[in-house]
Every structure is written in structure tokens, then in C-alpha cells.
Amino acid sequence: MQRFTDKVALITGAASGIGQATALAAAQEGAAIILLDIQTEALETTTRKIAEAGGRCLPLLTDVTNHEAVRQAVQQGAAHFGGIDFLCCSAGLQTYGTVESTTEADWDRAMDVNLKHMFLVGKYVIPEMKKRGGGSVVNISSVQGINCQSNVLAYATSKGAAIALSRAMAMDHASDKIRVNCLCPGSIDTPLLRYGAGQHGEVEAVLRDWGSQHPIGRIGQAEEVAQTVLFLWSQAAGFITAQPIVVDGGLISGIL
């Protein structure tokens, strides 16, 4: 039995990585998906995969850091499918640098994509959820929002702030029957992680090394994170809100 028949989910960063995996998994569970991304070809690929699997989706090429673009996309998606029940903010980017070496432009871009977009999308999706009598939001943060490596100042700051934003949203809208949680993945095999690995050496070798640092012995898959998103959307997680939930194969629990 499909869990999300007659439900509508909006996903940012839906063209690749965790966002794409969540879109595909939710569509298989019967949800209609509003896909937001700025990558044209990758968005077309996600759309095709959902259609081939018999799912329903509306792809919207959207700069999620632009206030008016977000407003229009949310309104268009809600009108197309009749409302919005679930939200996953998965759009993000990786930056490197210390407080000395990070440029103002890199700082602003990290805050816009990794944090501001959650604020903008939430601003317009929450009213749609209220119309439906409730909903569930999952924002994608990172273990770097809890524990921090070196040379990732802007990225770690934006991910830590995403946890705080999620907690504040949860407190503000609990009475509206809207739950808000935040996922903090470890190393997950996505284009973003592979980009980061490429900054440190040969990609596959770096990924194997990073995987060995996780007690479970490997990096995670986007599909595993997607299943956690779906759990948090579902009624099985009906008493879970305002939580930063770590999905990291034990990474930040180990003493190295």
C-alpha cells in the first residue's frame, strides 16, 4: 500500500543527489511531486524517471534564492496539484575556506543557497500546509552543522543555522499541526560529495578513504537519506518535531 496517495510534496534541489532520490521514492509511494531546481538537463532527467515509473510531477526551473521566483513556483505548484503536504529543502552547495580565506561572495552564496532558500520556500509553503490542516517539513543540513572539520567556515555556519531555523519553524507551527525536522547526513554519495572529493585527490580513492572513517565502513547512499525523509513525512513520525536527526553511519559518534 502506498503511503502518500493524494499527498503533494515540494522538493528543492530535486534534480540530483538527495533531492532526486527523495522525489523518486516519494513518487513511488503515490505522492505528486513539485520539483524545484536550477539545473535544466538534470531536472528533465528526474522528471523523465518519475514519469517512466508512473508517477506524477511538475518540474519548475527555479532559482530558490530569489524571493519572487520562489513565490511563483510555490503558488504554481500548489494550484497545479491542489495544495502542498510535504516539503524537503535539499538544495545546497559546498564551499571551502577559513574566516581569512573565505570571500564575501562565497559567504553570501553559501548563506543564500544553504540557508536563505529554506526561509523563502518555508514562507510560502507553510500557508499552503495550513490550508491542508497540517504537514511535514524536512530541511537537509549536515553533520558539519553539529561537528566541524577545518576549512569549511561558510558551509558549516550555514548548516548549523539550518538546524536552528528548523527548530524555530517547528516551535512556531506546532499548533498548526506542521512538524519540522532537520536531517544531518554524513558523507553521502551525491554529485556534491564527489565534487568535494575531487578537491582532495582522485575521487574514488577519496570516497573510499572517507567511507573508512564511518564506523559502518562506507559512505551513505542518497536513497538511504530519502527513506529517512519519507519516514519523517509519514504518520509513523507523528510525534517527532524540532529534531536534528543524524544519518551518518556513526561518523560523529566515534572517538578518533
PDB file of C-alpha atoms in Angstrom:
ATOM      1  CA  MET A   1       0.000   0.000   0.000  1.00  0.00           C
ATOM      2  CA  GLN A   2       1.324   3.421  -0.963  1.00  0.00           C
ATOM      3  CA  ARG A   3       1.769   5.771   1.997  1.00  0.00           C
ATOM      4  CA  PHE A   4       1.311   9.081   0.199  1.00  0.00           C
ATOM      5  CA  THR A   5      -1.612   8.659  -2.185  1.00  0.00           C
ATOM      6  CA  ASP A   6      -3.358  12.036  -2.608  1.00  0.00           C
ATOM      7  CA  LYS A   7      -0.409  13.844  -0.974  1.00  0.00           C
ATOM      8  CA  VAL A   8       1.721  16.547  -2.607  1.00  0.00           C
ATOM      9  CA  ALA A   9       5.415  17.111  -1.890  1.00  0.00           C
ATOM     10  CA  LEU A  10       7.600  20.046  -2.884  1.00  0.00           C
ATOM     11  CA  ILE A  11      11.326  19.300  -3.132  1.00  0.00           C
ATOM     12  CA  THR A  12      14.147  21.772  -3.753  1.00  0.00           C
ATOM     13  CA  GLY A  13      17.388  20.572  -5.257  1.00  0.00           C
ATOM     14  CA  ALA A  14      15.233  17.904  -6.873  1.00  0.00           C
ATOM     15  CA  ALA A  15      17.397  17.393  -9.952  1.00  0.00           C
ATOM     16  CA  SER A  16      20.163  15.392  -8.303  1.00  0.00           C
ATOM     17  CA  GLY A  17      21.514  13.826  -5.128  1.00  0.00           C
ATOM     18  CA  ILE A  18      19.291  13.569  -2.052  1.00  0.00           C
ATOM     19  CA  GLY A  19      16.589  15.718  -3.640  1.00  0.00           C
ATOM     20  CA  GLN A  20      16.287  13.479  -6.688  1.00  0.00           C
ATOM     21  CA  ALA A  21      16.333  10.304  -4.597  1.00  0.00           C
ATOM     22  CA  THR A  22      13.587  11.725  -2.363  1.00  0.00           C
ATOM     23  CA  ALA A  23      11.482  12.720  -5.354  1.00  0.00           C
ATOM     24  CA  LEU A  24      11.718   9.243  -6.883  1.00  0.00           C
ATOM     25  CA  ALA A  25      10.976   7.483  -3.605  1.00  0.00           C
ATOM     26  CA  ALA A  26       8.010   9.736  -2.792  1.00  0.00           C
ATOM     27  CA  ALA A  27       6.547   9.307  -6.272  1.00  0.00           C
ATOM     28  CA  GLN A  28       6.735   5.532  -5.835  1.00  0.00           C
ATOM     29  CA  GLU A  29       4.711   5.987  -2.648  1.00  0.00           C
ATOM     30  CA  GLY A  30       1.969   7.772  -4.580  1.00  0.00           C
ATOM     31  CA  ALA A  31       2.811  11.426  -3.911  1.00  0.00           C
ATOM     32  CA  ALA A  32       2.613  14.101  -6.585  1.00  0.00           C
ATOM     33  CA  ILE A  33       5.928  15.954  -6.667  1.00  0.00           C
ATOM     34  CA  ILE A  34       6.707  19.610  -7.316  1.00  0.00           C
ATOM     35  CA  LEU A  35      10.335  19.659  -8.452  1.00  0.00           C
ATOM     36  CA  LEU A  36      12.359  22.841  -7.960  1.00  0.00           C
ATOM     37  CA  ASP A  37      15.883  23.157  -9.309  1.00  0.00           C
ATOM     38  CA  ILE A  38      18.049  25.395 -11.457  1.00  0.00           C
ATOM     39  CA  GLN A  39      19.762  22.593 -13.429  1.00  0.00           C
ATOM     40  CA  THR A  40      17.783  22.259 -16.662  1.00  0.00           C
ATOM     41  CA  GLU A  41      19.058  18.930 -18.007  1.00  0.00           C
ATOM     42  CA  ALA A  42      19.186  17.204 -14.630  1.00  0.00           C
ATOM     43  CA  LEU A  43      15.655  18.398 -13.858  1.00  0.00           C
ATOM     44  CA  GLU A  44      14.473  16.898 -17.146  1.00  0.00           C
ATOM     45  CA  THR A  45      16.143  13.610 -16.202  1.00  0.00           C
ATOM     46  CA  THR A  46      14.383  13.476 -12.823  1.00  0.00           C
ATOM     47  CA  THR A  47      11.074  14.306 -14.489  1.00  0.00           C
ATOM     48  CA  ARG A  48      11.547  11.522 -17.037  1.00  0.00           C
ATOM     49  CA  LYS A  49      12.428   8.961 -14.362  1.00  0.00           C
ATOM     50  CA  ILE A  50       9.302   9.789 -12.375  1.00  0.00           C
ATOM     51  CA  ALA A  51       7.112   9.595 -15.476  1.00  0.00           C
ATOM     52  CA  GLU A  52       8.636   6.265 -16.535  1.00  0.00           C
ATOM     53  CA  ALA A  53       7.807   4.873 -13.091  1.00  0.00           C
ATOM     54  CA  GLY A  54       4.187   6.007 -13.462  1.00  0.00           C
ATOM     55  CA  GLY A  55       4.485   8.928 -11.060  1.00  0.00           C
ATOM     56  CA  ARG A  56       3.186  12.488 -11.241  1.00  0.00           C
ATOM     57  CA  CYS A  57       5.367  15.578 -11.085  1.00  0.00           C
ATOM     58  CA  LEU A  58       5.608  19.215 -12.058  1.00  0.00           C
ATOM     59  CA  PRO A  59       9.163  20.397 -12.852  1.00  0.00           C
ATOM     60  CA  LEU A  60       9.742  24.101 -12.253  1.00  0.00           C
ATOM     61  CA  LEU A  61      13.066  25.667 -13.204  1.00  0.00           C
ATOM     62  CA  THR A  62      13.544  27.920 -10.177  1.00  0.00           C
ATOM     63  CA  ASP A  63      16.296  29.932  -8.553  1.00  0.00           C
ATOM     64  CA  VAL A  64      15.401  29.135  -4.948  1.00  0.00           C
ATOM     65  CA  THR A  65      17.451  32.069  -3.670  1.00  0.00           C
ATOM     66  CA  ASN A  66      15.158  34.528  -5.484  1.00  0.00           C
ATOM     67  CA  HIS A  67      12.142  35.645  -3.470  1.00  0.00           C
ATOM     68  CA  GLU A  68       9.767  36.248  -6.379  1.00  0.00           C
ATOM     69  CA  ALA A  69      10.818  33.073  -8.212  1.00  0.00           C
ATOM     70  CA  VAL A  70      10.089  31.006  -5.100  1.00  0.00           C
ATOM     71  CA  ARG A  71       6.724  32.677  -4.514  1.00  0.00           C
ATOM     72  CA  GLN A  72       5.627  31.998  -8.073  1.00  0.00           C
ATOM     73  CA  ALA A  73       6.866  28.398  -8.045  1.00  0.00           C
ATOM     74  CA  VAL A  74       5.097  27.524  -4.795  1.00  0.00           C
ATOM     75  CA  GLN A  75       1.858  29.125  -5.934  1.00  0.00           C
ATOM     76  CA  GLN A  76       2.044  27.419  -9.325  1.00  0.00           C
ATOM     77  CA  GLY A  77       2.764  24.033  -7.788  1.00  0.00           C
ATOM     78  CA  ALA A  78       0.011  24.329  -5.204  1.00  0.00           C
ATOM     79  CA  ALA A  79      -2.504  25.403  -7.839  1.00  0.00           C
ATOM     80  CA  HIS A  80      -1.499  22.563 -10.162  1.00  0.00           C
ATOM     81  CA  PHE A  81      -1.915  19.782  -7.606  1.00  0.00           C
ATOM     82  CA  GLY A  82      -4.414  21.395  -5.236  1.00  0.00           C
ATOM     83  CA  GLY A  83      -2.118  22.031  -2.270  1.00  0.00           C
ATOM     84  CA  ILE A  84       1.129  21.004  -0.563  1.00  0.00           C
ATOM     85  CA  ASP A  85       1.512  18.496   2.279  1.00  0.00           C
ATOM     86  CA  PHE A  86       5.249  17.853   2.452  1.00  0.00           C
ATOM     87  CA  LEU A  87       8.420  19.870   1.942  1.00  0.00           C
ATOM     88  CA  CYS A  88      12.038  18.800   1.613  1.00  0.00           C
ATOM     89  CA  CYS A  89      14.612  21.578   1.234  1.00  0.00           C
ATOM     90  CA  SER A  90      17.576  19.780  -0.279  1.00  0.00           C
ATOM     91  CA  ALA A  91      19.220  22.444  -2.441  1.00  0.00           C
ATOM     92  CA  GLY A  92      22.756  23.160  -1.302  1.00  0.00           C
ATOM     93  CA  LEU A  93      26.343  23.842  -2.246  1.00  0.00           C
ATOM     94  CA  GLN A  94      29.774  23.214  -0.764  1.00  0.00           C
ATOM     95  CA  THR A  95      32.312  25.962  -0.078  1.00  0.00           C
ATOM     96  CA  TYR A  96      35.797  25.826   1.358  1.00  0.00           C
ATOM     97  CA  GLY A  97      37.781  28.403   3.294  1.00  0.00           C
ATOM     98  CA  THR A  98      38.645  29.810   6.705  1.00  0.00           C
ATOM     99  CA  VAL A  99      37.496  33.133   8.132  1.00  0.00           C
ATOM    100  CA  GLU A 100      40.570  34.647   6.464  1.00  0.00           C
ATOM    101  CA  SER A 101      40.342  32.988   3.063  1.00  0.00           C
ATOM    102  CA  THR A 102      36.560  32.890   2.535  1.00  0.00           C
ATOM    103  CA  THR A 103      35.481  35.680   0.222  1.00  0.00           C
ATOM    104  CA  GLU A 104      32.400  37.736   0.936  1.00  0.00           C
ATOM    105  CA  ALA A 105      30.901  36.443  -2.299  1.00  0.00           C
ATOM    106  CA  ASP A 106      31.419  32.802  -1.240  1.00  0.00           C
ATOM    107  CA  TRP A 107      29.966  33.545   2.207  1.00  0.00           C
ATOM    108  CA  ASP A 108      26.875  35.192   0.713  1.00  0.00           C
ATOM    109  CA  ARG A 109      26.359  32.403  -1.820  1.00  0.00           C
ATOM    110  CA  ALA A 110      26.585  29.703   0.854  1.00  0.00           C
ATOM    111  CA  MET A 111      24.080  31.533   3.048  1.00  0.00           C
ATOM    112  CA  ASP A 112      21.717  32.148   0.141  1.00  0.00           C
ATOM    113  CA  VAL A 113      21.652  28.579  -1.158  1.00  0.00           C
ATOM    114  CA  ASN A 114      22.097  26.566   2.049  1.00  0.00           C
ATOM    115  CA  LEU A 115      20.002  28.716   4.386  1.00  0.00           C
ATOM    116  CA  LYS A 116      18.050  31.600   2.860  1.00  0.00           C
ATOM    117  CA  HIS A 117      16.297  29.311   0.401  1.00  0.00           C
ATOM    118  CA  MET A 118      14.818  27.321   3.311  1.00  0.00           C
ATOM    119  CA  PHE A 119      13.418  30.550   4.724  1.00  0.00           C
ATOM    120  CA  LEU A 120      11.963  31.654   1.389  1.00  0.00           C
ATOM    121  CA  VAL A 121      10.396  28.307   0.496  1.00  0.00           C
ATOM    122  CA  GLY A 122       9.057  27.852   4.011  1.00  0.00           C
ATOM    123  CA  LYS A 123       7.483  31.327   3.915  1.00  0.00           C
ATOM    124  CA  TYR A 124       5.202  30.270   1.057  1.00  0.00           C
ATOM    125  CA  VAL A 125       4.785  26.539   1.683  1.00  0.00           C
ATOM    126  CA  ILE A 126       3.694  26.841   5.336  1.00  0.00           C
ATOM    127  CA  PRO A 127       0.485  28.756   4.398  1.00  0.00           C
ATOM    128  CA  GLU A 128      -0.333  26.033   1.873  1.00  0.00           C
ATOM    129  CA  MET A 129       0.139  23.373   4.564  1.00  0.00           C
ATOM    130  CA  LYS A 130      -2.173  25.284   6.883  1.00  0.00           C
ATOM    131  CA  LYS A 131      -4.889  25.077   4.220  1.00  0.00           C
ATOM    132  CA  ARG A 132      -4.477  21.276   4.256  1.00  0.00           C
ATOM    133  CA  GLY A 133      -4.724  21.076   8.030  1.00  0.00           C
ATOM    134  CA  GLY A 134      -1.044  20.327   8.641  1.00  0.00           C
ATOM    135  CA  GLY A 135       2.081  18.957   7.033  1.00  0.00           C
ATOM    136  CA  SER A 136       5.680  17.919   7.481  1.00  0.00           C
ATOM    137  CA  VAL A 137       8.909  19.736   6.598  1.00  0.00           C
ATOM    138  CA  VAL A 138      12.383  18.205   6.366  1.00  0.00           C
ATOM    139  CA  ASN A 139      15.356  20.522   5.852  1.00  0.00           C
ATOM    140  CA  ILE A 140      18.653  18.963   4.806  1.00  0.00           C
ATOM    141  CA  SER A 141      21.539  20.178   6.952  1.00  0.00           C
ATOM    142  CA  SER A 142      24.769  18.234   7.569  1.00  0.00           C
ATOM    143  CA  VAL A 143      26.820  16.677  10.352  1.00  0.00           C
ATOM    144  CA  GLN A 144      29.022  19.730   9.780  1.00  0.00           C
ATOM    145  CA  GLY A 145      26.255  21.771  11.347  1.00  0.00           C
ATOM    146  CA  ILE A 146      26.931  19.862  14.597  1.00  0.00           C
ATOM    147  CA  ASN A 147      30.631  18.946  14.490  1.00  0.00           C
ATOM    148  CA  CYS A 148      33.000  20.762  12.198  1.00  0.00           C
ATOM    149  CA  GLN A 149      36.022  19.976  10.059  1.00  0.00           C
ATOM    150  CA  SER A 150      38.559  22.650   9.200  1.00  0.00           C
ATOM    151  CA  ASN A 151      38.409  24.933   6.176  1.00  0.00           C
ATOM    152  CA  VAL A 152      34.588  24.880   5.774  1.00  0.00           C
ATOM    153  CA  LEU A 153      33.634  28.098   7.573  1.00  0.00           C
ATOM    154  CA  ALA A 154      30.719  29.293   5.433  1.00  0.00           C
ATOM    155  CA  TYR A 155      29.352  25.801   4.747  1.00  0.00           C
ATOM    156  CA  ALA A 156      29.392  24.717   8.389  1.00  0.00           C
ATOM    157  CA  THR A 157      27.894  28.012   9.528  1.00  0.00           C
ATOM    158  CA  SER A 158      25.036  27.755   7.049  1.00  0.00           C
ATOM    159  CA  LYS A 159      24.325  24.145   8.049  1.00  0.00           C
ATOM    160  CA  GLY A 160      24.341  24.974  11.756  1.00  0.00           C
ATOM    161  CA  ALA A 161      21.932  27.819  11.108  1.00  0.00           C
ATOM    162  CA  ALA A 162      19.667  25.456   9.160  1.00  0.00           C
ATOM    163  CA  ILE A 163      19.264  23.376  12.320  1.00  0.00           C
ATOM    164  CA  ALA A 164      18.268  26.480  14.301  1.00  0.00           C
ATOM    165  CA  LEU A 165      15.877  27.620  11.573  1.00  0.00           C
ATOM    166  CA  SER A 166      14.196  24.204  11.545  1.00  0.00           C
ATOM    167  CA  ARG A 167      13.782  24.226  15.324  1.00  0.00           C
ATOM    168  CA  ALA A 168      12.278  27.730  15.245  1.00  0.00           C
ATOM    169  CA  MET A 169       9.856  26.774  12.461  1.00  0.00           C
ATOM    170  CA  ALA A 170       8.806  23.696  14.430  1.00  0.00           C
ATOM    171  CA  MET A 171       8.054  25.757  17.532  1.00  0.00           C
ATOM    172  CA  ASP A 172       6.154  28.403  15.586  1.00  0.00           C
ATOM    173  CA  HIS A 173       3.930  25.977  13.697  1.00  0.00           C
ATOM    174  CA  ALA A 174       3.368  23.022  16.009  1.00  0.00           C
ATOM    175  CA  SER A 175      -0.099  24.347  16.784  1.00  0.00           C
ATOM    176  CA  ASP A 176      -0.821  24.279  13.037  1.00  0.00           C
ATOM    177  CA  LYS A 177      -0.095  20.519  13.034  1.00  0.00           C
ATOM    178  CA  ILE A 178       3.024  21.141  10.984  1.00  0.00           C
ATOM    179  CA  ARG A 179       6.102  19.190  12.020  1.00  0.00           C
ATOM    180  CA  VAL A 180       9.576  20.448  11.082  1.00  0.00           C
ATOM    181  CA  ASN A 181      12.734  18.383  11.375  1.00  0.00           C
ATOM    182  CA  CYS A 182      16.260  18.644  10.067  1.00  0.00           C
ATOM    183  CA  LEU A 183      18.412  15.849   8.660  1.00  0.00           C
ATOM    184  CA  CYS A 184      22.168  15.921   9.223  1.00  0.00           C
ATOM    185  CA  PRO A 185      23.761  13.456   6.799  1.00  0.00           C
ATOM    186  CA  GLY A 186      27.350  12.305   6.902  1.00  0.00           C
ATOM    187  CA  SER A 187      29.181  11.528   3.663  1.00  0.00           C
ATOM    188  CA  ILE A 188      26.513  10.644   1.085  1.00  0.00           C
ATOM    189  CA  ASP A 189      27.334   9.633  -2.493  1.00  0.00           C
ATOM    190  CA  THR A 190      25.990  12.643  -4.380  1.00  0.00           C
ATOM    191  CA  PRO A 191      27.380  14.951  -7.070  1.00  0.00           C
ATOM    192  CA  LEU A 192      28.112  17.462  -4.295  1.00  0.00           C
ATOM    193  CA  LEU A 193      30.200  14.949  -2.346  1.00  0.00           C
ATOM    194  CA  ARG A 194      32.019  13.869  -5.493  1.00  0.00           C
ATOM    195  CA  TYR A 195      32.823  17.499  -6.233  1.00  0.00           C
ATOM    196  CA  GLY A 196      34.285  17.816  -2.750  1.00  0.00           C
ATOM    197  CA  ALA A 197      36.242  14.586  -3.130  1.00  0.00           C
ATOM    198  CA  GLY A 198      37.719  15.904  -6.351  1.00  0.00           C
ATOM    199  CA  GLN A 199      39.227  18.802  -4.409  1.00  0.00           C
ATOM    200  CA  HIS A 200      41.250  16.308  -2.360  1.00  0.00           C
ATOM    201  CA  GLY A 201      42.506  13.853  -4.962  1.00  0.00           C
ATOM    202  CA  GLU A 202      41.251  11.011  -7.160  1.00  0.00           C
ATOM    203  CA  VAL A 203      37.519  10.821  -6.496  1.00  0.00           C
ATOM    204  CA  GLU A 204      37.031   7.085  -5.950  1.00  0.00           C
ATOM    205  CA  ALA A 205      40.100   6.814  -3.724  1.00  0.00           C
ATOM    206  CA  VAL A 206      38.977   9.776  -1.622  1.00  0.00           C
ATOM    207  CA  LEU A 207      35.455   8.345  -1.289  1.00  0.00           C
ATOM    208  CA  ARG A 208      36.885   5.028  -0.081  1.00  0.00           C
ATOM    209  CA  ASP A 209      39.001   6.862   2.467  1.00  0.00           C
ATOM    210  CA  TRP A 210      36.062   8.919   3.676  1.00  0.00           C
ATOM    211  CA  GLY A 211      33.943   5.794   3.865  1.00  0.00           C
ATOM    212  CA  SER A 212      36.505   4.115   6.105  1.00  0.00           C
ATOM    213  CA  GLN A 213      36.106   6.975   8.589  1.00  0.00           C
ATOM    214  CA  HIS A 214      32.474   5.996   9.154  1.00  0.00           C
ATOM    215  CA  PRO A 215      32.117   3.198  11.739  1.00  0.00           C
ATOM    216  CA  ILE A 216      29.702   1.443   9.390  1.00  0.00           C
ATOM    217  CA  GLY A 217      32.598   1.222   6.927  1.00  0.00           C
ATOM    218  CA  ARG A 218      31.253   3.090   3.910  1.00  0.00           C
ATOM    219  CA  ILE A 219      29.694   6.323   2.730  1.00  0.00           C
ATOM    220  CA  GLY A 220      25.908   6.501   2.560  1.00  0.00           C
ATOM    221  CA  GLN A 221      23.607   6.435  -0.440  1.00  0.00           C
ATOM    222  CA  ALA A 222      21.141   9.172  -1.344  1.00  0.00           C
ATOM    223  CA  GLU A 223      18.358   6.588  -1.316  1.00  0.00           C
ATOM    224  CA  GLU A 224      19.019   5.884   2.370  1.00  0.00           C
ATOM    225  CA  VAL A 225      18.608   9.537   3.262  1.00  0.00           C
ATOM    226  CA  ALA A 226      15.491   9.701   1.097  1.00  0.00           C
ATOM    227  CA  GLN A 227      13.885   6.895   3.075  1.00  0.00           C
ATOM    228  CA  THR A 228      14.538   8.845   6.267  1.00  0.00           C
ATOM    229  CA  VAL A 229      12.838  11.891   4.747  1.00  0.00           C
ATOM    230  CA  LEU A 230       9.813   9.779   3.852  1.00  0.00           C
ATOM    231  CA  PHE A 231       9.678   8.369   7.372  1.00  0.00           C
ATOM    232  CA  LEU A 232       9.664  11.893   8.831  1.00  0.00           C
ATOM    233  CA  TRP A 233       6.909  12.914   6.430  1.00  0.00           C
ATOM    234  CA  SER A 234       4.812   9.911   7.415  1.00  0.00           C
ATOM    235  CA  GLN A 235       2.419   9.474  10.312  1.00  0.00           C
ATOM    236  CA  ALA A 236       4.847   6.940  11.761  1.00  0.00           C
ATOM    237  CA  ALA A 237       6.873  10.010  12.810  1.00  0.00           C
ATOM    238  CA  GLY A 238       3.841  11.882  14.099  1.00  0.00           C
ATOM    239  CA  PHE A 239       5.426  12.635  17.494  1.00  0.00           C
ATOM    240  CA  ILE A 240       8.778  13.804  16.093  1.00  0.00           C
ATOM    241  CA  THR A 241       9.374  17.509  15.533  1.00  0.00           C
ATOM    242  CA  ALA A 242      12.100  20.143  16.084  1.00  0.00           C
ATOM    243  CA  GLN A 243      14.823  17.500  15.868  1.00  0.00           C
ATOM    244  CA  PRO A 244      18.227  17.448  14.138  1.00  0.00           C
ATOM    245  CA  ILE A 245      18.357  13.803  13.060  1.00  0.00           C
ATOM    246  CA  VAL A 246      21.782  12.431  12.214  1.00  0.00           C
ATOM    247  CA  VAL A 247      22.129   9.984   9.303  1.00  0.00           C
ATOM    248  CA  ASP A 248      25.873   9.411   9.222  1.00  0.00           C
ATOM    249  CA  GLY A 249      26.811   5.740   9.682  1.00  0.00           C
ATOM    250  CA  GLY A 250      28.102   6.589  13.150  1.00  0.00           C
ATOM    251  CA  LEU A 251      30.618   9.170  11.908  1.00  0.00           C
ATOM    252  CA  ILE A 252      30.331  11.858  14.569  1.00  0.00           C
ATOM    253  CA  SER A 253      29.817   9.391  17.425  1.00  0.00           C
ATOM    254  CA  GLY A 254      33.250   7.829  17.110  1.00  0.00           C
ATOM    255  CA  ILE A 255      36.347   8.906  19.046  1.00  0.00           C
ATOM    256  CA  LEU A 256      39.247   9.118  16.600  1.00  0.00           C
TER     257      LEU A 256
END
